[in-house]
Coordinates of N, CA and C in Angstrom, one line a residue:
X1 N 16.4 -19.6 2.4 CA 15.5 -18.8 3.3 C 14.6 -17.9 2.4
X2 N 13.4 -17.3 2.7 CA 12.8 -16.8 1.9 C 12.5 -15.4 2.4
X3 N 12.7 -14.4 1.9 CA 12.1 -13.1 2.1 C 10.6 -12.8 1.8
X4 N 10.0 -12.1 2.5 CA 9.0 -11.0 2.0 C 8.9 -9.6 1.6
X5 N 8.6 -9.6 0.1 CA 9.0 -8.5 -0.4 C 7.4 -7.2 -0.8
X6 N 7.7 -5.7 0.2 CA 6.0 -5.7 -0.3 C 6.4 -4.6 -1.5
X7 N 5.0 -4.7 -2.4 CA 4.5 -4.2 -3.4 C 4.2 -3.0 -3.2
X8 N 4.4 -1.6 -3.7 CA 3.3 -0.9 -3.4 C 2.9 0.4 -4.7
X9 N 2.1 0.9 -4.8 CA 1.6 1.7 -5.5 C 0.9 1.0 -7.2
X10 N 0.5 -0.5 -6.7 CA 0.4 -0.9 -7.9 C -1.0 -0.1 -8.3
X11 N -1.1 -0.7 -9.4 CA -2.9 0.3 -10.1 C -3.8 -0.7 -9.9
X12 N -5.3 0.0 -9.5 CA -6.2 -0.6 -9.3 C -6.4 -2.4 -9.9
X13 N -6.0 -2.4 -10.9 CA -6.4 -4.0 -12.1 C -5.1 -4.7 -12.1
X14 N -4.5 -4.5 -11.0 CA -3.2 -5.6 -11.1 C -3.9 -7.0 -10.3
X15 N -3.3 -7.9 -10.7 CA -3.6 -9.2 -10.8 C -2.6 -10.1 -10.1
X16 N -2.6 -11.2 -9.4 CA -1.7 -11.7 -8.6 C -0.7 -12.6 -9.6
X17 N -1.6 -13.0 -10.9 CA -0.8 -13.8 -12.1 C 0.2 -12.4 -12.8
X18 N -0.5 -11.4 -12.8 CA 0.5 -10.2 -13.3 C 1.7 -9.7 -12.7
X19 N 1.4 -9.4 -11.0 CA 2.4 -9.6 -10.2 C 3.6 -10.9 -10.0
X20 N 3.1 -11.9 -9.9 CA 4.0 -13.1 -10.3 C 4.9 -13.2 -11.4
X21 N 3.9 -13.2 -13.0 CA 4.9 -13.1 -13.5 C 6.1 -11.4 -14.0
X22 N 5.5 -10.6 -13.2 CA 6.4 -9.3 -13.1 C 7.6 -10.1 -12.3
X23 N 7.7 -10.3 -11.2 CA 8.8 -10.9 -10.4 C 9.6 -12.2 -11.0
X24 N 8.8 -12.8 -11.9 CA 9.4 -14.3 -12.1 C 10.9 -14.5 -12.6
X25 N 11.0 -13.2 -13.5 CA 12.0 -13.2 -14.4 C 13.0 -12.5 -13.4
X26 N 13.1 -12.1 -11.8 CA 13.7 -12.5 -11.1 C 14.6 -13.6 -10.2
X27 N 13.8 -14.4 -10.4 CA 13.8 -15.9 -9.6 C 12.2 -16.8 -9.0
X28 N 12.4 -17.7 -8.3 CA 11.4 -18.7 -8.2 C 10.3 -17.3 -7.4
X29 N 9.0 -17.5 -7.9 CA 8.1 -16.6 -7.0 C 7.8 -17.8 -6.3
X30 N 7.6 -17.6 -4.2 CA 6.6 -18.7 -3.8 C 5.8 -18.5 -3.6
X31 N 5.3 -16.9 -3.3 CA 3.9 -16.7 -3.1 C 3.6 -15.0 -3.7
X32 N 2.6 -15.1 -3.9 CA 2.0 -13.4 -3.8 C 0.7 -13.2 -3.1
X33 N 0.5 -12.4 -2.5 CA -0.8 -11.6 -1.8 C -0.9 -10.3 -1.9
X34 N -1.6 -9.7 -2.6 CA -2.3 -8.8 -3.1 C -3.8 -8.1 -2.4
X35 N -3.3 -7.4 -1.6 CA -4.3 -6.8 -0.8 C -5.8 -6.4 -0.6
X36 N -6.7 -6.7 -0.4 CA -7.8 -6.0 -0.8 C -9.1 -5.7 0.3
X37 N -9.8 -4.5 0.2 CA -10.9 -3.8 1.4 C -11.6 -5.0 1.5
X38 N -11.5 -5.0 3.1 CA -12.4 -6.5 3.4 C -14.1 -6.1 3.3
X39 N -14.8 -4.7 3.2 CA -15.6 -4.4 3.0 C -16.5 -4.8 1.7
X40 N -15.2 -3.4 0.8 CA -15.6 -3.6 -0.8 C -15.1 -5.0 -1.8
X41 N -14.3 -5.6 -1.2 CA -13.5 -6.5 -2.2 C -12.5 -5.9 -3.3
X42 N -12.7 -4.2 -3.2 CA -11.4 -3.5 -4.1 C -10.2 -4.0 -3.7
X43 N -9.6 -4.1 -4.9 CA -7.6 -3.6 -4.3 C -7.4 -2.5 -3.8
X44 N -6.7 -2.3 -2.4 CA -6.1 -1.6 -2.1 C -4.6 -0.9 -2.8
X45 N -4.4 -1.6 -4.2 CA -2.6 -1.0 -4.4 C -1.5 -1.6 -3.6
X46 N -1.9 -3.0 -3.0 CA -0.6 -3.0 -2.8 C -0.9 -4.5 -2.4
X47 N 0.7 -5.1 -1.9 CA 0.8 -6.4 -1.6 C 1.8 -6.7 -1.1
X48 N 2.1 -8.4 -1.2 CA 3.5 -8.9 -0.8 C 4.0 -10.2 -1.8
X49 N 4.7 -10.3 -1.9 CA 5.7 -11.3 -2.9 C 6.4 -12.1 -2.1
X50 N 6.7 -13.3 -1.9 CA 7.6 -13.8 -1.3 C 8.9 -15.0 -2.3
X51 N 10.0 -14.5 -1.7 CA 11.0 -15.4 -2.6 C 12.2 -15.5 -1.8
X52 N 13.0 -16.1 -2.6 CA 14.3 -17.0 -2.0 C 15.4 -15.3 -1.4
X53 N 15.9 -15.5 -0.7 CA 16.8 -13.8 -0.4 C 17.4 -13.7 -1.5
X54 N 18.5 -14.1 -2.4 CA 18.9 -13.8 -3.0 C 18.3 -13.0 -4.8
X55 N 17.2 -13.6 -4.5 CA 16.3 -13.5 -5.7 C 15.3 -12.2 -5.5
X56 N 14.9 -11.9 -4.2 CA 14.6 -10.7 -3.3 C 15.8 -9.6 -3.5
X57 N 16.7 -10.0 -3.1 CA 17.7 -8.9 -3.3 C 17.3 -8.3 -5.2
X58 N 17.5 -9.1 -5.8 CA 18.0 -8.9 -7.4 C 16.2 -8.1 -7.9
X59 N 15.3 -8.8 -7.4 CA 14.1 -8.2 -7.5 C 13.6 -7.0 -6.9
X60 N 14.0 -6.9 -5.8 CA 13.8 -5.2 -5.4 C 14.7 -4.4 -6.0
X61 N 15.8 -4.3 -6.1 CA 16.9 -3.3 -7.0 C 16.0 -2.9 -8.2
X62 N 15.8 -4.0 -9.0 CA 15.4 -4.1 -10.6 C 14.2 -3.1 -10.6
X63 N 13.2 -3.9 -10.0 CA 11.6 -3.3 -9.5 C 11.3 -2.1 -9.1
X64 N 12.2 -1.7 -7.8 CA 11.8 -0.4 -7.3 C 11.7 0.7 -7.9
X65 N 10.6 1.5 -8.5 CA 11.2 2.8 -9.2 C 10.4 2.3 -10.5
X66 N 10.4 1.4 -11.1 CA 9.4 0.8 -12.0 C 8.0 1.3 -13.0
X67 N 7.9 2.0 -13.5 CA 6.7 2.5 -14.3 C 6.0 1.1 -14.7
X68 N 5.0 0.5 -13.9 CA 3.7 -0.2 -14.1 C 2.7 0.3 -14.4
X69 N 1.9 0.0 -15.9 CA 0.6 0.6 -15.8 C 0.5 1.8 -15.8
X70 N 1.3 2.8 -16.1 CA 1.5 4.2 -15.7 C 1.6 4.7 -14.3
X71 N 2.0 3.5 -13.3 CA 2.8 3.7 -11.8 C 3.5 3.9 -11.4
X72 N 4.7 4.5 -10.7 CA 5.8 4.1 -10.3 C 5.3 2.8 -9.4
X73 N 6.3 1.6 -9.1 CA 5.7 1.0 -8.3 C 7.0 1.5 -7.1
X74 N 6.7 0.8 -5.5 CA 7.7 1.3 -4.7 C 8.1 -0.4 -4.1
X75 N 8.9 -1.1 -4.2 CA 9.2 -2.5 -3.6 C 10.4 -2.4 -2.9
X76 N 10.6 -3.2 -2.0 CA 11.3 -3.1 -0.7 C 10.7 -4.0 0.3
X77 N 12.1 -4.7 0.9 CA 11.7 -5.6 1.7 C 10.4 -5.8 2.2
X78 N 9.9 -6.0 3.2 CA 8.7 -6.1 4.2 C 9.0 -6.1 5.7
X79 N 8.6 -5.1 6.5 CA 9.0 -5.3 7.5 C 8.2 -6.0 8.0
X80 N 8.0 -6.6 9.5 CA 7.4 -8.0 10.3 C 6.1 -6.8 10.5
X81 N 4.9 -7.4 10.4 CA 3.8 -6.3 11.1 C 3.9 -6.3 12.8
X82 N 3.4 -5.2 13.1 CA 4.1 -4.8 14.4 C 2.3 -5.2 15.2
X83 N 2.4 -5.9 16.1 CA 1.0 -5.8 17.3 C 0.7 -4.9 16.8
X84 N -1.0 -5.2 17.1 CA -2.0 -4.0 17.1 C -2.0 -3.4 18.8
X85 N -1.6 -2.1 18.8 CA -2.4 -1.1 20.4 C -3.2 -1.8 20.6
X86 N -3.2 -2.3 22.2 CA -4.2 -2.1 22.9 C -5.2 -1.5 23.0
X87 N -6.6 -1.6 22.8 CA -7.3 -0.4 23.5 C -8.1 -0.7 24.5
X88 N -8.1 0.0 25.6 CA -9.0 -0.2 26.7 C -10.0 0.4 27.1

């Protein structure tokens, strides 16, 4: 089964091949998504990784707390995005 694990505080120039192989040497990466202003096309700093649970487990421990690029990075599971409010 595979987890979703998000990314956050990465620095502006992180790269989805950079973030992969950050995680790889965790276990199998099957996906990364890397966030970005649907306006500007900038990175927002942040994303999601997806991997096998066990490989998720070993990869958030390791990662969390992480100096990237002069970042701490912050990783931890993903929770499910929750509905958007209604507005009426």
């Amino acid at each position: 089964m595979a987890t979703s694990i998000y990314v956050g505080n990465l620095s502006w120039s992180a790269t989805q091949d950079g973030v992969e192989s950050l995680f790889k040497s965790y276990g199998q990466v099957l996906s990364v998504n890397l966030i970005s202003d649907r306006e500007t096309g900038r990175a927002r700093g942040f994303g999601f990784v997806e991997m096998e649970d066990g490989d998720a487990v070993n990869a958030i421990a390791a990662l969390d707390g992480k100096e990237v690029d002069g970042r701490a990075l912050r990783v931890n599971k993903a929770e499910p995005k929750k509905p958007a409010a209604r507005r009426w």
